[in-house]
Amino acid sequence: MTRLARFILGLLIALALLTWAVSGVVQTTTREWFERDVSVHAQLAMVSATRSMADAWYDPEGLQKQLDAIDRNQHVIGVAACNADLTTRSLTPDLPEDFRCQEVGVRVRILNSGVGGANPKLQPWSTIATLPTGRVYVAAMPVISQGQVLGFVILAHDLSYIERREARAQTFLLVVFGILAVLAFGVPLLVARRVRHDWSMEVRKLMRKGGKQPREFQPILSDVRELVARMAEEREDLAGHWTADRLKQVLNRNLHGEKIVILANREPYSHVFAEDGSIEVQHPASGLVTALEPIMRACSGVWVAHGSGNADRETVDRNDHVRVPPEEESYHIRRVWLSDEEQQGYYYGFSNEGLWPLCHIAHARPTFRAEDWAYYQQVNQKFSDAVCDEADSEDPIILVEDYHFALAPAMIRKRLPAATIIAFWHIPWPNAERMGICPWHNELLEGLLGSSIVGFHTQLHCNNFLDSVDRYLETRRDREQNAVIMHGQKTLVRPYPIALEWPVRWVDSAASPEECRARVWKDLGLKADALLGIGVDRLDYTKGIEERLLAVEMLLERYPKYRGRFTFVQLAEPSRTKIARYRDLNEAVEALADRINERFGAADYRPIILLRSHHEPPEVFRYYRAADLCYVSSLHDGMNLVAKEFVAARADLRGVLILSEFTGAAQDLTEALIVNPYDLVRSSNAMAVALAMPEEEQHDRMRSMRSMIGRFNVYRWAGKMLMDAAHLRNHERLSGRLTEHVYDSSNI
Ligand code: ADQ
């Protein structure tokens, strides 16, 4: 039932009750008036009748005539003249039997001791009785002549006409009340509806018109926009389970199925030549790809990326497009080619020797070279042009991913002023002071402020970004919305903690944990009673791999019972090996593993197993499912999806996650054993606690973390971000920035 229908029903019930109460009071009052009227009239009539009757008392014919004359009154039912001894002297035929001389005389004892005496004490008498025919007023009055009581007269008066009058009065009352109610409630209601209709038409007109709105409407319009945004958000309600389908629906509803363009340096699928010369598809080890690829499969569109596979050129069409994923082909990759110099300057140089160490507190000194900066600008322009070429409207939705493309948002905005650009920074944003180390910090900030939204994993990184903007640029801050306004362009700054698809497809297709364990035990040559820890990373100094291995050493040192039994396997994909710091790390990790193996190893036992190669996701998940613990020891990490993957893989609720407090994931996965990876004693304690943890506790912790990553999955992450973008687009349409033909007022 609608709210209006409920209101009207309530109104009618209230009216009915009111009418019922009023008509009850009116009925009692009017009945009393009428009956009193009738009795007064009857008694007056009888007083005059008894006088003339006394004269005709002994003349039967004359007496009958008088009775008939009285009976002719339309309200008189009957009349009788009775002797003092209660016998009938004369009567009219319709007088009811219950009110004839005997019955009335006896019931009222009208004749008392004074009858026939000289001092009659007879009093007039009356009553109201209910007969089957209706109510009747009956009165009796003595007939006295010269002081002698001759007898008495009975008069029966019909009162049923009073009831008829009452019914008529009640109907009249109801009609009057009905009309009043309609006038009192209906008219204002109609007027209010009309006013609301006119007002909302006016607002819609204003919204459609775009451009400058009259000043008096501006406060209202801004309230309306906020309300629309809030209502849309409530309607989409982020609660409940998010799936690929739900994300698709949200996109269709809010963004009218517009194509999404993703710009990321890394491509989700690369083609490489195998040893036999055939072409293989590879899934790169990248958190960004892990998170965004399911979004692209759900939403379709185009992913613009660097074509980095050595067989990439062989697999594209003449527009440099390749349809992926291999069996589904739901979206396509647009490959952009980079020269060696470009890759060296933009990727290895500025991005990974400059920005990466700048943004991570991991004790690597950032290096900024002017020539790298020049390549960074050039490549950002190249990718921005490719994005604009791929856009199929003037206002596409463009997701710009990560620190490789800080300049791209402003470059794209220049060519497509109406685009909705969401820049997501997958790594931490340093504090303002540290940001100042980069000689081109202003340009980076200005580039990012070309976006409609800039997203980070945590609120802390948002705050750092806003502080940097405040410190280095002339902008206006909208503190209520957490937005920055620069040259009239508003950029929202929001935390969107990234997540995994749910369910994770590699888990769905994985073997049972027992089978995985058996296979891994066999591959690693472990003893039956062995205990296994796992680490999965790109070989990057921010991931704290050295600290992790040192913590394993400390565990074996402090808990001798685990020597010969506990093995830690590190899946380490070599990464950015053209950079000296990464090559050093590679060697340092290898040397450390060797040292620990020498110290605690035996002929049939290696405490550290280092697998330095690329592993496809099914293999990574096999290891997750086989392990007793997973240690994520990042020194600084935007989020860290390995931690979430380990939890996702453990449908059997077994295994313990040890997680560095310096990851964004530590804010989501609070049931992990949270450690400071620099604190080797505590970290090794955590491993000992994990290895001895009762199964029930493992289940409780896993269950809670799994429920969290199931609910807050990557579809919700993208949904929230795209819904924010949709609200923003609406807002921009309302303020006339976008073209009218795409305007849809259904959200109002
Ligand atoms: P990354 O630094 O790449 O991501 P992370 O989030 O840990 O880090 O994701 C790594 C991904 O690569 C995982 O899916 C993992 O399975 C895979 N992987 C790692 N090592 C592998 C190996 N040896 N073989 C195969 N696969 C491997 C950046 C930020 C993170 C942020 C993500 C997403 O640094 O903080 O979580 O983006 O925003």
mmCIF file of C-alpha atoms and ligand atoms in Angstrom, residues 285-288 290-291 356 360 424 426-427 457 498 536-538 543 571-573 613-616 620 624 637-642 645, ligand 1:
data_model
loop_
_atom_site.group_PDB
_atom_site.id
_atom_site.type_symbol
_atom_site.label_atom_id
_atom_site.label_comp_id
_atom_site.label_asym_id
_atom_site.label_seq_id
_atom_site.Cartn_x
_atom_site.Cartn_y
_atom_site.Cartn_z
ATOM 1 C CA ALA A 285 51.803 -11.354 -10.761
ATOM 2 C CA SER A 286 50.183 -8.058 -9.948
ATOM 3 C CA GLY A 287 47.758 -7.039 -7.248
ATOM 4 C CA LEU A 288 46.266 -4.439 -9.568
ATOM 5 C CA THR A 290 44.163 -9.517 -9.626
ATOM 6 C CA ALA A 291 41.642 -6.914 -8.455
ATOM 7 C CA TRP A 356 57.800 3.639 -5.750
ATOM 8 C CA HIS A 360 56.825 3.339 0.497
ATOM 9 C CA PHE A 424 43.162 4.917 -8.153
ATOM 10 C CA HIS A 426 47.326 1.398 -5.427
ATOM 11 C CA ILE A 427 50.318 2.212 -3.235
ATOM 12 C CA HIS A 457 43.092 2.160 0.011
ATOM 13 C CA ILE A 498 40.567 -2.922 -2.638
ATOM 14 C CA VAL A 536 53.970 -15.264 -1.995
ATOM 15 C CA ASP A 537 55.368 -12.061 -3.446
ATOM 16 C CA ARG A 538 56.991 -10.274 -6.246
ATOM 17 C CA LYS A 543 57.427 -6.853 0.906
ATOM 18 C CA LEU A 571 57.204 -18.112 -3.983
ATOM 19 C CA ALA A 572 59.114 -15.110 -5.269
ATOM 20 C CA GLU A 573 58.568 -13.823 -8.749
ATOM 21 C CA SER A 613 59.929 -17.937 -10.795
ATOM 22 C CA HIS A 614 56.535 -17.031 -12.103
ATOM 23 C CA HIS A 615 53.711 -19.262 -10.857
ATOM 24 C CA GLU A 616 50.321 -19.306 -12.487
ATOM 25 C CA VAL A 620 49.776 -20.304 -6.058
ATOM 26 C CA TYR A 624 47.873 -21.487 -0.055
ATOM 27 C CA ASP A 637 51.942 -1.924 1.438
ATOM 28 C CA GLY A 638 48.904 -0.106 0.066
ATOM 29 C CA MET A 639 46.672 -3.112 0.673
ATOM 30 C CA ASN A 640 48.309 -6.532 -0.034
ATOM 31 C CA LEU A 641 46.092 -9.025 -1.778
ATOM 32 C CA VAL A 642 48.200 -12.072 -0.926
ATOM 33 C CA GLU A 645 43.995 -14.625 -1.219
HETATM 34 P P1 ADQ B 1 51.339 -5.634 -5.624
HETATM 35 O O1 ADQ B 1 52.480 -4.938 -5.022
HETATM 36 O O2 ADQ B 1 51.551 -6.286 -6.910
HETATM 37 O O3 ADQ B 1 50.106 -4.670 -5.788
HETATM 38 P P2 ADQ B 1 49.718 -7.557 -3.905
HETATM 39 O O4 ADQ B 1 48.528 -6.818 -3.539
HETATM 40 O O5 ADQ B 1 50.340 -8.301 -2.809
HETATM 41 O O6 ADQ B 1 50.882 -6.689 -4.481
HETATM 42 O O7 ADQ B 1 49.324 -8.590 -5.055
HETATM 43 C C1 ADQ B 1 50.212 -9.462 -5.626
HETATM 44 C C2 ADQ B 1 49.489 -10.388 -6.603
HETATM 45 O O8 ADQ B 1 50.449 -11.050 -7.390
HETATM 46 C C3 ADQ B 1 48.675 -11.453 -5.940
HETATM 47 O O9 ADQ B 1 47.518 -11.693 -6.707
HETATM 48 C C4 ADQ B 1 49.577 -12.663 -5.926
HETATM 49 O O10 ADQ B 1 48.897 -13.895 -6.002
HETATM 50 C C5 ADQ B 1 50.373 -12.458 -7.179
HETATM 51 N N1 ADQ B 1 51.741 -12.960 -6.973
HETATM 52 C C6 ADQ B 1 52.640 -12.511 -6.106
HETATM 53 N N2 ADQ B 1 53.771 -13.247 -6.185
HETATM 54 C C7 ADQ B 1 53.566 -14.151 -7.127
HETATM 55 C C8 ADQ B 1 54.377 -15.194 -7.651
HETATM 56 N N3 ADQ B 1 55.581 -15.434 -7.216
HETATM 57 N N4 ADQ B 1 53.847 -15.921 -8.647
HETATM 58 C C9 ADQ B 1 52.612 -15.664 -9.068
HETATM 59 N N5 ADQ B 1 51.812 -14.750 -8.599
HETATM 60 C C10 ADQ B 1 52.278 -13.968 -7.631
HETATM 61 C C11 ADQ B 1 49.835 -3.260 -5.624
HETATM 62 C C12 ADQ B 1 50.098 -2.698 -4.224
HETATM 63 C C13 ADQ B 1 49.329 -3.496 -3.189
HETATM 64 C C14 ADQ B 1 47.853 -3.570 -3.555
HETATM 65 C C15 ADQ B 1 47.680 -3.981 -4.992
HETATM 66 C C16 ADQ B 1 46.243 -3.845 -5.422
HETATM 67 O O11 ADQ B 1 51.480 -2.733 -3.937
HETATM 68 O O12 ADQ B 1 49.462 -2.905 -1.922
HETATM 69 O O13 ADQ B 1 47.231 -4.520 -2.716
HETATM 70 O O14 ADQ B 1 48.434 -3.182 -5.867
HETATM 71 O O15 ADQ B 1 45.806 -2.556 -5.240
#
